[in-house]
């Protein structure tokens, strides 16, 4: 029997604190029950092989010595870079065959890149019998994303590792030790998720906000401070399960995100539709520009909200929040 290890990690949805998190402010993120699984198998060669049919990749292969040494296809960049960084720290003789299977469309903006990086890092730790704590997993995955994107807040990595709902502050500088990852104990999250049908380009939106910040530091820093106040209040309000107040905070967060110019016509249509059907609050979730929005709803309004969202071209995504973090599958 070939040695085989299988792991899985969840996707995520940002609840509060988009964009300001990149500048060292707190956010609140929840893990969702759509998972990405990674299977690692020994292959007895000095060649790394990756099969990711969801990404259109079959039998993609590389010599171990050539890992992540040139412009990589986006589909393999996270896994290949993670493997390179792992081997630099923990050299191994034996290479692997990797199989990736995704339960959620990468187009939804639910954090499939982070989920794959985290599931793969966990699989490497288990396969090569290199025990890693959650913090060490975070360091490896955070370094991976930094190497590829040059900038990373890491909240999606934290959600994939720890799971649940987290109050998170990004590390300052290259050292991941000084991050904040604080679980928020909340049983029930009555959010509905609407997908705009538009795939957002997170990196472009993050750069856009960075440019806005460098041109209008005082104004944008004030917006970030106001978002932080919302996040701090939302943390308490979530624990108290005071949904009407949380809805007001969602609306306030959305108003501030509009001022950062990251909303879109499609997002605004879905937000307006859900509010008109009785949502207590609604906002975009993630970088903006498209992808998903959240509506806070009691049981009585759910059907009406779903109908109105679909009427204006949105799609309801059925997800459970507060999902379990990265795990070994047997």
mmCIF file with all atom_site columns, C-alpha atoms in Angstrom, residues 120-326:
data_model
loop_
_atom_site.group_PDB
_atom_site.id
_atom_site.type_symbol
_atom_site.label_atom_id
_atom_site.label_alt_id
_atom_site.label_comp_id
_atom_site.label_asym_id
_atom_site.label_entity_id
_atom_site.label_seq_id
_atom_site.pdbx_PDB_ins_code
_atom_site.Cartn_x
_atom_site.Cartn_y
_atom_site.Cartn_z
_atom_site.occupancy
_atom_site.B_iso_or_equiv
_atom_site.pdbx_formal_charge
_atom_site.auth_seq_id
_atom_site.auth_comp_id
_atom_site.auth_asym_id
_atom_site.auth_atom_id
_atom_site.pdbx_PDB_model_num
ATOM 1   C CA . UNK A 1 120 ? -1.877  21.098 1.724   1.00 0.00 ? 120 UNK A CA 1
ATOM 2   C CA . UNK A 1 121 ? 0.362   22.408 4.538   1.00 0.00 ? 121 UNK A CA 1
ATOM 3   C CA . UNK A 1 122 ? -1.489  20.153 7.007   1.00 0.00 ? 122 UNK A CA 1
ATOM 4   C CA . UNK A 1 123 ? -1.114  17.186 4.621   1.00 0.00 ? 123 UNK A CA 1
ATOM 5   C CA . UNK A 1 124 ? 2.654   17.820 4.313   1.00 0.00 ? 124 UNK A CA 1
ATOM 6   C CA . UNK A 1 125 ? 2.989   17.966 8.106   1.00 0.00 ? 125 UNK A CA 1
ATOM 7   C CA . UNK A 1 126 ? 1.146   14.626 8.477   1.00 0.00 ? 126 UNK A CA 1
ATOM 8   C CA . UNK A 1 127 ? 2.713   12.839 5.481   1.00 0.00 ? 127 UNK A CA 1
ATOM 9   C CA . UNK A 1 128 ? 6.313   13.695 6.367   1.00 0.00 ? 128 UNK A CA 1
ATOM 10  C CA . UNK A 1 129 ? 5.624   13.342 10.114  1.00 0.00 ? 129 UNK A CA 1
ATOM 11  C CA . UNK A 1 130 ? 6.746   16.892 10.882  1.00 0.00 ? 130 UNK A CA 1
ATOM 12  C CA . UNK A 1 131 ? 4.398   17.921 13.729  1.00 0.00 ? 131 UNK A CA 1
ATOM 13  C CA . UNK A 1 132 ? 3.169   21.496 13.283  1.00 0.00 ? 132 UNK A CA 1
ATOM 14  C CA . UNK A 1 133 ? 1.023   23.591 15.637  1.00 0.00 ? 133 UNK A CA 1
ATOM 15  C CA . UNK A 1 134 ? -1.728  25.827 14.242  1.00 0.00 ? 134 UNK A CA 1
ATOM 16  C CA . UNK A 1 135 ? 0.642   28.788 14.626  1.00 0.00 ? 135 UNK A CA 1
ATOM 17  C CA . UNK A 1 136 ? 3.375   27.001 12.649  1.00 0.00 ? 136 UNK A CA 1
ATOM 18  C CA . UNK A 1 137 ? 0.855   26.083 9.937   1.00 0.00 ? 137 UNK A CA 1
ATOM 19  C CA . UNK A 1 138 ? -0.155  29.746 9.818   1.00 0.00 ? 138 UNK A CA 1
ATOM 20  C CA . UNK A 1 139 ? 3.491   30.876 9.464   1.00 0.00 ? 139 UNK A CA 1
ATOM 21  C CA . UNK A 1 140 ? 4.073   28.519 6.506   1.00 0.00 ? 140 UNK A CA 1
ATOM 22  C CA . UNK A 1 141 ? 0.819   29.459 4.729   1.00 0.00 ? 141 UNK A CA 1
ATOM 23  C CA . UNK A 1 142 ? 1.253   33.187 5.420   1.00 0.00 ? 142 UNK A CA 1
ATOM 24  C CA . UNK A 1 143 ? 4.800   33.080 4.001   1.00 0.00 ? 143 UNK A CA 1
ATOM 25  C CA . UNK A 1 144 ? 3.392   31.285 0.932   1.00 0.00 ? 144 UNK A CA 1
ATOM 26  C CA . UNK A 1 145 ? 0.791   33.974 0.236   1.00 0.00 ? 145 UNK A CA 1
ATOM 27  C CA . UNK A 1 146 ? 3.300   36.778 0.882   1.00 0.00 ? 146 UNK A CA 1
ATOM 28  C CA . UNK A 1 147 ? 5.714   35.229 -1.619  1.00 0.00 ? 147 UNK A CA 1
ATOM 29  C CA . UNK A 1 148 ? 3.019   35.064 -4.302  1.00 0.00 ? 148 UNK A CA 1
ATOM 30  C CA . UNK A 1 149 ? 1.098   38.290 -3.704  1.00 0.00 ? 149 UNK A CA 1
ATOM 31  C CA . UNK A 1 150 ? 3.612   40.495 -1.880  1.00 0.00 ? 150 UNK A CA 1
ATOM 32  C CA . UNK A 1 151 ? 0.837   41.574 0.495   1.00 0.00 ? 151 UNK A CA 1
ATOM 33  C CA . UNK A 1 152 ? -1.477  39.471 2.667   1.00 0.00 ? 152 UNK A CA 1
ATOM 34  C CA . UNK A 1 153 ? -3.749  40.061 5.620   1.00 0.00 ? 153 UNK A CA 1
ATOM 35  C CA . UNK A 1 154 ? -3.986  36.344 6.457   1.00 0.00 ? 154 UNK A CA 1
ATOM 36  C CA . UNK A 1 155 ? -7.559  36.357 7.808   1.00 0.00 ? 155 UNK A CA 1
ATOM 37  C CA . UNK A 1 156 ? -8.603  33.693 5.270   1.00 0.00 ? 156 UNK A CA 1
ATOM 38  C CA . UNK A 1 157 ? -5.663  31.486 6.320   1.00 0.00 ? 157 UNK A CA 1
ATOM 39  C CA . UNK A 1 158 ? -6.633  31.903 9.993   1.00 0.00 ? 158 UNK A CA 1
ATOM 40  C CA . UNK A 1 159 ? -10.254 30.953 9.213   1.00 0.00 ? 159 UNK A CA 1
ATOM 41  C CA . UNK A 1 160 ? -9.121  27.834 7.314   1.00 0.00 ? 160 UNK A CA 1
ATOM 42  C CA . UNK A 1 161 ? -6.816  26.742 10.171  1.00 0.00 ? 161 UNK A CA 1
ATOM 43  C CA . UNK A 1 162 ? -8.802  27.551 13.332  1.00 0.00 ? 162 UNK A CA 1
ATOM 44  C CA . UNK A 1 163 ? -12.334 27.428 11.909  1.00 0.00 ? 163 UNK A CA 1
ATOM 45  C CA . UNK A 1 164 ? -15.327 28.875 13.765  1.00 0.00 ? 164 UNK A CA 1
ATOM 46  C CA . UNK A 1 165 ? -15.819 32.649 13.883  1.00 0.00 ? 165 UNK A CA 1
ATOM 47  C CA . UNK A 1 166 ? -12.714 34.720 14.619  1.00 0.00 ? 166 UNK A CA 1
ATOM 48  C CA . UNK A 1 167 ? -11.747 38.216 15.658  1.00 0.00 ? 167 UNK A CA 1
ATOM 49  C CA . UNK A 1 168 ? -8.496  38.662 13.758  1.00 0.00 ? 168 UNK A CA 1
ATOM 50  C CA . UNK A 1 169 ? -5.704  41.233 13.460  1.00 0.00 ? 169 UNK A CA 1
ATOM 51  C CA . UNK A 1 170 ? -3.038  40.743 10.806  1.00 0.00 ? 170 UNK A CA 1
ATOM 52  C CA . UNK A 1 171 ? 0.678   40.347 11.669  1.00 0.00 ? 171 UNK A CA 1
ATOM 53  C CA . UNK A 1 172 ? 2.780   43.479 11.303  1.00 0.00 ? 172 UNK A CA 1
ATOM 54  C CA . UNK A 1 173 ? 5.850   42.977 9.124   1.00 0.00 ? 173 UNK A CA 1
ATOM 55  C CA . UNK A 1 174 ? 6.974   39.518 8.077   1.00 0.00 ? 174 UNK A CA 1
ATOM 56  C CA . UNK A 1 175 ? 6.617   37.874 11.470  1.00 0.00 ? 175 UNK A CA 1
ATOM 57  C CA . UNK A 1 176 ? 3.351   36.060 11.903  1.00 0.00 ? 176 UNK A CA 1
ATOM 58  C CA . UNK A 1 177 ? 3.798   35.619 15.671  1.00 0.00 ? 177 UNK A CA 1
ATOM 59  C CA . UNK A 1 178 ? 2.265   38.998 16.526  1.00 0.00 ? 178 UNK A CA 1
ATOM 60  C CA . UNK A 1 179 ? -1.116  38.331 14.910  1.00 0.00 ? 179 UNK A CA 1
ATOM 61  C CA . UNK A 1 180 ? -4.346  38.179 16.952  1.00 0.00 ? 180 UNK A CA 1
ATOM 62  C CA . UNK A 1 181 ? -6.627  35.163 16.514  1.00 0.00 ? 181 UNK A CA 1
ATOM 63  C CA . UNK A 1 182 ? -9.463  35.195 19.035  1.00 0.00 ? 182 UNK A CA 1
ATOM 64  C CA . UNK A 1 183 ? -12.417 32.795 18.704  1.00 0.00 ? 183 UNK A CA 1
ATOM 65  C CA . UNK A 1 184 ? -15.860 34.409 19.080  1.00 0.00 ? 184 UNK A CA 1
ATOM 66  C CA . UNK A 1 185 ? -18.210 31.990 20.777  1.00 0.00 ? 185 UNK A CA 1
ATOM 67  C CA . UNK A 1 186 ? -21.440 32.292 18.811  1.00 0.00 ? 186 UNK A CA 1
ATOM 68  C CA . UNK A 1 187 ? -23.737 29.356 18.060  1.00 0.00 ? 187 UNK A CA 1
ATOM 69  C CA . UNK A 1 188 ? -26.074 30.795 15.517  1.00 0.00 ? 188 UNK A CA 1
ATOM 70  C CA . UNK A 1 189 ? -25.251 33.092 12.581  1.00 0.00 ? 189 UNK A CA 1
ATOM 71  C CA . UNK A 1 190 ? -28.488 33.954 10.731  1.00 0.00 ? 190 UNK A CA 1
ATOM 72  C CA . UNK A 1 191 ? -26.830 35.327 7.585   1.00 0.00 ? 191 UNK A CA 1
ATOM 73  C CA . UNK A 1 192 ? -27.945 34.635 4.026   1.00 0.00 ? 192 UNK A CA 1
ATOM 74  C CA . UNK A 1 193 ? -25.314 34.715 1.275   1.00 0.00 ? 193 UNK A CA 1
ATOM 75  C CA . UNK A 1 194 ? -26.085 36.190 -2.132  1.00 0.00 ? 194 UNK A CA 1
ATOM 76  C CA . UNK A 1 195 ? -23.693 35.780 -5.079  1.00 0.00 ? 195 UNK A CA 1
ATOM 77  C CA . UNK A 1 196 ? -23.624 38.579 -7.670  1.00 0.00 ? 196 UNK A CA 1
ATOM 78  C CA . UNK A 1 197 ? -22.482 36.389 -10.568 1.00 0.00 ? 197 UNK A CA 1
ATOM 79  C CA . UNK A 1 198 ? -19.436 38.641 -10.972 1.00 0.00 ? 198 UNK A CA 1
ATOM 80  C CA . UNK A 1 199 ? -15.971 37.277 -10.134 1.00 0.00 ? 199 UNK A CA 1
ATOM 81  C CA . UNK A 1 200 ? -14.021 39.933 -8.225  1.00 0.00 ? 200 UNK A CA 1
ATOM 82  C CA . UNK A 1 201 ? -10.267 40.364 -8.547  1.00 0.00 ? 201 UNK A CA 1
ATOM 83  C CA . UNK A 1 202 ? -9.186  40.721 -4.924  1.00 0.00 ? 202 UNK A CA 1
ATOM 84  C CA . UNK A 1 203 ? -5.590  41.767 -5.652  1.00 0.00 ? 203 UNK A CA 1
ATOM 85  C CA . UNK A 1 204 ? -6.742  44.608 -7.934  1.00 0.00 ? 204 UNK A CA 1
ATOM 86  C CA . UNK A 1 205 ? -9.260  45.887 -5.361  1.00 0.00 ? 205 UNK A CA 1
ATOM 87  C CA . UNK A 1 206 ? -6.678  45.739 -2.552  1.00 0.00 ? 206 UNK A CA 1
ATOM 88  C CA . UNK A 1 207 ? -4.223  47.739 -4.706  1.00 0.00 ? 207 UNK A CA 1
ATOM 89  C CA . UNK A 1 208 ? -6.964  50.236 -5.543  1.00 0.00 ? 208 UNK A CA 1
ATOM 90  C CA . UNK A 1 209 ? -7.609  50.884 -1.835  1.00 0.00 ? 209 UNK A CA 1
ATOM 91  C CA . UNK A 1 210 ? -3.846  51.149 -1.234  1.00 0.00 ? 210 UNK A CA 1
ATOM 92  C CA . UNK A 1 211 ? -3.644  53.836 -3.939  1.00 0.00 ? 211 UNK A CA 1
ATOM 93  C CA . UNK A 1 212 ? -6.624  55.639 -2.451  1.00 0.00 ? 212 UNK A CA 1
ATOM 94  C CA . UNK A 1 213 ? -4.860  55.507 0.929   1.00 0.00 ? 213 UNK A CA 1
ATOM 95  C CA . UNK A 1 214 ? -1.577  56.894 -0.382  1.00 0.00 ? 214 UNK A CA 1
ATOM 96  C CA . UNK A 1 215 ? -3.412  59.774 -2.103  1.00 0.00 ? 215 UNK A CA 1
ATOM 97  C CA . UNK A 1 216 ? -5.794  60.597 0.801   1.00 0.00 ? 216 UNK A CA 1
ATOM 98  C CA . UNK A 1 217 ? -4.157  59.239 3.956   1.00 0.00 ? 217 UNK A CA 1
ATOM 99  C CA . UNK A 1 218 ? -6.122  61.322 6.471   1.00 0.00 ? 218 UNK A CA 1
ATOM 100 C CA . UNK A 1 219 ? -9.534  60.594 4.933   1.00 0.00 ? 219 UNK A CA 1
ATOM 101 C CA . UNK A 1 220 ? -8.920  56.881 4.418   1.00 0.00 ? 220 UNK A CA 1
ATOM 102 C CA . UNK A 1 221 ? -7.357  56.393 7.876   1.00 0.00 ? 221 UNK A CA 1
ATOM 103 C CA . UNK A 1 222 ? -10.498 57.959 9.349   1.00 0.00 ? 222 UNK A CA 1
ATOM 104 C CA . UNK A 1 223 ? -12.653 55.471 7.387   1.00 0.00 ? 223 UNK A CA 1
ATOM 105 C CA . UNK A 1 224 ? -10.465 52.613 8.691   1.00 0.00 ? 224 UNK A CA 1
ATOM 106 C CA . UNK A 1 225 ? -10.848 53.902 12.272  1.00 0.00 ? 225 UNK A CA 1
ATOM 107 C CA . UNK A 1 226 ? -14.619 54.059 11.829  1.00 0.00 ? 226 UNK A CA 1
ATOM 108 C CA . UNK A 1 227 ? -14.639 50.495 10.452  1.00 0.00 ? 227 UNK A CA 1
ATOM 109 C CA . UNK A 1 228 ? -12.620 49.399 13.516  1.00 0.00 ? 228 UNK A CA 1
ATOM 110 C CA . UNK A 1 229 ? -15.266 50.893 15.822  1.00 0.00 ? 229 UNK A CA 1
ATOM 111 C CA . UNK A 1 230 ? -17.910 48.888 13.935  1.00 0.00 ? 230 UNK A CA 1
ATOM 112 C CA . UNK A 1 231 ? -15.828 45.681 14.229  1.00 0.00 ? 231 UNK A CA 1
ATOM 113 C CA . UNK A 1 232 ? -15.328 46.141 17.993  1.00 0.00 ? 232 UNK A CA 1
ATOM 114 C CA . UNK A 1 233 ? -19.066 46.711 18.501  1.00 0.00 ? 233 UNK A CA 1
ATOM 115 C CA . UNK A 1 234 ? -19.951 43.774 16.223  1.00 0.00 ? 234 UNK A CA 1
ATOM 116 C CA . UNK A 1 235 ? -17.726 41.460 18.286  1.00 0.00 ? 235 UNK A CA 1
ATOM 117 C CA . UNK A 1 236 ? -19.768 42.231 21.431  1.00 0.00 ? 236 UNK A CA 1
ATOM 118 C CA . UNK A 1 237 ? -23.096 42.262 19.581  1.00 0.00 ? 237 UNK A CA 1
ATOM 119 C CA . UNK A 1 238 ? -22.423 38.823 18.032  1.00 0.00 ? 238 UNK A CA 1
ATOM 120 C CA . UNK A 1 239 ? -21.759 37.341 21.469  1.00 0.00 ? 239 UNK A CA 1
ATOM 121 C CA . UNK A 1 240 ? -24.974 38.905 22.788  1.00 0.00 ? 240 UNK A CA 1
ATOM 122 C CA . UNK A 1 241 ? -26.838 37.720 19.656  1.00 0.00 ? 241 UNK A CA 1
ATOM 123 C CA . UNK A 1 242 ? -28.495 41.131 19.402  1.00 0.00 ? 242 UNK A CA 1
ATOM 124 C CA . UNK A 1 243 ? -29.441 40.773 15.747  1.00 0.00 ? 243 UNK A CA 1
ATOM 125 C CA . UNK A 1 244 ? -31.247 44.120 15.163  1.00 0.00 ? 244 UNK A CA 1
ATOM 126 C CA . UNK A 1 245 ? -28.157 45.972 16.456  1.00 0.00 ? 245 UNK A CA 1
ATOM 127 C CA . UNK A 1 246 ? -25.865 43.753 14.358  1.00 0.00 ? 246 UNK A CA 1
ATOM 128 C CA . UNK A 1 247 ? -27.954 44.634 11.286  1.00 0.00 ? 247 UNK A CA 1
ATOM 129 C CA . UNK A 1 248 ? -27.379 48.352 11.916  1.00 0.00 ? 248 UNK A CA 1
ATOM 130 C CA . UNK A 1 249 ? -23.643 47.693 12.217  1.00 0.00 ? 249 UNK A CA 1
ATOM 131 C CA . UNK A 1 250 ? -23.668 45.831 8.877   1.00 0.00 ? 250 UNK A CA 1
ATOM 132 C CA . UNK A 1 251 ? -25.331 48.824 7.222   1.00 0.00 ? 251 UNK A CA 1
ATOM 133 C CA . UNK A 1 252 ? -22.779 51.142 8.790   1.00 0.00 ? 252 UNK A CA 1
ATOM 134 C CA . UNK A 1 253 ? -19.870 48.958 7.604   1.00 0.00 ? 253 UNK A CA 1
ATOM 135 C CA . UNK A 1 254 ? -21.347 48.963 4.075   1.00 0.00 ? 254 UNK A CA 1
ATOM 136 C CA . UNK A 1 255 ? -21.634 52.783 4.077   1.00 0.00 ? 255 UNK A CA 1
ATOM 137 C CA . UNK A 1 256 ? -17.924 53.009 4.950   1.00 0.00 ? 256 UNK A CA 1
ATOM 138 C CA . UNK A 1 257 ? -17.004 50.467 2.233   1.00 0.00 ? 257 UNK A CA 1
ATOM 139 C CA . UNK A 1 258 ? -18.886 52.584 -0.311  1.00 0.00 ? 258 UNK A CA 1
ATOM 140 C CA . UNK A 1 259 ? -16.620 55.475 0.678   1.00 0.00 ? 259 UNK A CA 1
ATOM 141 C CA . UNK A 1 260 ? -13.646 53.221 -0.160  1.00 0.00 ? 260 UNK A CA 1
ATOM 142 C CA . UNK A 1 261 ? -15.257 52.779 -3.616  1.00 0.00 ? 261 UNK A CA 1
ATOM 143 C CA . UNK A 1 262 ? -15.216 48.967 -3.458  1.00 0.00 ? 262 UNK A CA 1
ATOM 144 C CA . UNK A 1 263 ? -18.935 48.293 -3.814  1.00 0.00 ? 263 UNK A CA 1
ATOM 145 C CA . UNK A 1 264 ? -20.499 47.664 -7.241  1.00 0.00 ? 264 UNK A CA 1
ATOM 146 C CA . UNK A 1 265 ? -23.849 48.050 -8.983  1.00 0.00 ? 265 UNK A CA 1
ATOM 147 C CA . UNK A 1 266 ? -24.474 44.292 -8.678  1.00 0.00 ? 266 UNK A CA 1
ATOM 148 C CA . UNK A 1 267 ? -23.688 44.260 -4.955  1.00 0.00 ? 267 UNK A CA 1
ATOM 149 C CA . UNK A 1 268 ? -25.846 47.336 -4.337  1.00 0.00 ? 268 UNK A CA 1
ATOM 150 C CA . UNK A 1 269 ? -28.762 45.741 -6.215  1.00 0.00 ? 269 UNK A CA 1
ATOM 151 C CA . UNK A 1 270 ? -28.600 42.634 -4.013  1.00 0.00 ? 270 UNK A CA 1
ATOM 152 C CA . UNK A 1 271 ? -28.214 44.720 -0.838  1.00 0.00 ? 271 UNK A CA 1
ATOM 153 C CA . UNK A 1 272 ? -31.191 46.963 -1.730  1.00 0.00 ? 272 UNK A CA 1
ATOM 154 C CA . UNK A 1 273 ? -33.329 43.928 -2.691  1.00 0.00 ? 273 UNK A CA 1
ATOM 155 C CA . UNK A 1 274 ? -32.633 42.133 0.602   1.00 0.00 ? 274 UNK A CA 1
ATOM 156 C CA . UNK A 1 275 ? -33.312 45.278 2.654   1.00 0.00 ? 275 UNK A CA 1
ATOM 157 C CA . UNK A 1 276 ? -36.618 45.868 0.838   1.00 0.00 ? 276 UNK A CA 1
ATOM 158 C CA . UNK A 1 277 ? -37.640 42.273 1.711   1.00 0.00 ? 277 UNK A CA 1
ATOM 159 C CA . UNK A 1 278 ? -37.015 42.710 5.427   1.00 0.00 ? 278 UNK A CA 1
ATOM 160 C CA . UNK A 1 279 ? -33.294 42.052 6.017   1.00 0.00 ? 279 UNK A CA 1
ATOM 161 C CA . UNK A 1 280 ? -32.112 43.603 9.309   1.00 0.00 ? 280 UNK A CA 1
ATOM 162 C CA . UNK A 1 281 ? -28.824 44.561 7.661   1.00 0.00 ? 281 UNK A CA 1
ATOM 163 C CA . UNK A 1 282 ? -26.863 43.850 4.470   1.00 0.00 ? 282 UNK A CA 1
ATOM 164 C CA . UNK A 1 283 ? -23.320 44.394 3.213   1.00 0.00 ? 283 UNK A CA 1
ATOM 165 C CA . UNK A 1 284 ? -20.757 43.113 0.779   1.00 0.00 ? 284 UNK A CA 1
ATOM 166 C CA . UNK A 1 285 ? -18.460 40.344 2.021   1.00 0.00 ? 285 UNK A CA 1
ATOM 167 C CA . UNK A 1 286 ? -14.821 40.244 0.934   1.00 0.00 ? 286 UNK A CA 1
ATOM 168 C CA . UNK A 1 287 ? -12.924 42.606 -1.328  1.00 0.00 ? 287 UNK A CA 1
ATOM 169 C CA . UNK A 1 288 ? -16.045 43.924 -3.106  1.00 0.00 ? 288 UNK A CA 1
ATOM 170 C CA . UNK A 1 289 ? -16.361 44.584 -6.831  1.00 0.00 ? 289 UNK A CA 1
ATOM 171 C CA . UNK A 1 290 ? -18.560 41.461 -7.102  1.00 0.00 ? 290 UNK A CA 1
ATOM 172 C CA . UNK A 1 291 ? -18.500 38.053 -5.407  1.00 0.00 ? 291 UNK A CA 1
ATOM 173 C CA . UNK A 1 292 ? -20.821 37.780 -2.382  1.00 0.00 ? 292 UNK A CA 1
ATOM 174 C CA . UNK A 1 293 ? -22.960 39.858 -0.050  1.00 0.00 ? 293 UNK A CA 1
ATOM 175 C CA . UNK A 1 294 ? -24.554 39.022 3.295   1.00 0.00 ? 294 UNK A CA 1
ATOM 176 C CA . UNK A 1 295 ? -28.081 39.690 4.494   1.00 0.00 ? 295 UNK A CA 1
ATOM 177 C CA . UNK A 1 296 ? -29.074 39.301 8.150   1.00 0.00 ? 296 UNK A CA 1
ATOM 178 C CA . UNK A 1 297 ? -32.486 37.688 8.355   1.00 0.00 ? 297 UNK A CA 1
ATOM 179 C CA . UNK A 1 298 ? -34.935 36.203 10.827  1.00 0.00 ? 298 UNK A CA 1
ATOM 180 C CA . UNK A 1 299 ? -36.704 32.970 9.817   1.00 0.00 ? 299 UNK A CA 1
ATOM 181 C CA . UNK A 1 300 ? -39.867 34.815 8.775   1.00 0.00 ? 300 UNK A CA 1
ATOM 182 C CA . UNK A 1 301 ? -38.120 36.940 6.101   1.00 0.00 ? 301 UNK A CA 1
ATOM 183 C CA . UNK A 1 302 ? -35.816 34.311 4.553   1.00 0.00 ? 302 UNK A CA 1
ATOM 184 C CA . UNK A 1 303 ? -38.028 33.233 1.652   1.00 0.00 ? 303 UNK A CA 1
ATOM 185 C CA . UNK A 1 304 ? -38.931 36.826 0.689   1.00 0.00 ? 304 UNK A CA 1
ATOM 186 C CA . UNK A 1 305 ? -35.270 37.917 0.825   1.00 0.00 ? 305 UNK A CA 1
ATOM 187 C CA . UNK A 1 306 ? -34.161 34.961 -1.329  1.00 0.00 ? 306 UNK A CA 1
ATOM 188 C CA . UNK A 1 307 ? -36.890 35.741 -3.858  1.00 0.00 ? 307 UNK A CA 1
ATOM 189 C CA . UNK A 1 308 ? -35.919 39.427 -4.108  1.00 0.00 ? 308 UNK A CA 1
ATOM 190 C CA . UNK A 1 309 ? -32.196 38.639 -4.420  1.00 0.00 ? 309 UNK A CA 1
ATOM 191 C CA . UNK A 1 310 ? -32.918 36.204 -7.261  1.00 0.00 ? 310 UNK A CA 1
ATOM 192 C CA . UNK A 1 311 ? -35.262 38.715 -8.920  1.00 0.00 ? 311 UNK A CA 1
ATOM 193 C CA . UNK A 1 312 ? -32.371 41.178 -9.373  1.00 0.00 ? 312 UNK A CA 1
ATOM 194 C CA . UNK A 1 313 ? -30.014 38.524 -10.781 1.00 0.00 ? 313 UNK A CA 1
ATOM 195 C CA . UNK A 1 314 ? -28.381 37.227 -7.607  1.00 0.00 ? 314 UNK A CA 1
ATOM 196 C CA . UNK A 1 315 ? -27.987 33.621 -6.526  1.00 0.00 ? 315 UNK A CA 1
ATOM 197 C CA . UNK A 1 316 ? -28.416 32.302 -2.977  1.00 0.00 ? 316 UNK A CA 1
ATOM 198 C CA . UNK A 1 317 ? -25.465 30.199 -1.833  1.00 0.00 ? 317 UNK A CA 1
ATOM 199 C CA . UNK A 1 318 ? -26.422 27.675 0.821   1.00 0.00 ? 318 UNK A CA 1
ATOM 200 C CA . UNK A 1 319 ? -23.605 27.586 3.370   1.00 0.00 ? 319 UNK A CA 1
ATOM 201 C CA . UNK A 1 320 ? -23.345 26.868 7.065   1.00 0.00 ? 320 UNK A CA 1
ATOM 202 C CA . UNK A 1 321 ? -21.054 29.207 8.992   1.00 0.00 ? 321 UNK A CA 1
ATOM 203 C CA . UNK A 1 322 ? -18.880 28.585 12.053  1.00 0.00 ? 322 UNK A CA 1
ATOM 204 C CA . UNK A 1 323 ? -17.452 25.473 10.350  1.00 0.00 ? 323 UNK A CA 1
ATOM 205 C CA . UNK A 1 324 ? -14.614 23.309 11.667  1.00 0.00 ? 324 UNK A CA 1
ATOM 206 C CA . UNK A 1 325 ? -11.059 24.295 10.707  1.00 0.00 ? 325 UNK A CA 1
ATOM 207 C CA . UNK A 1 326 ? -8.415  22.200 8.915   1.00 0.00 ? 326 UNK A CA 1
#
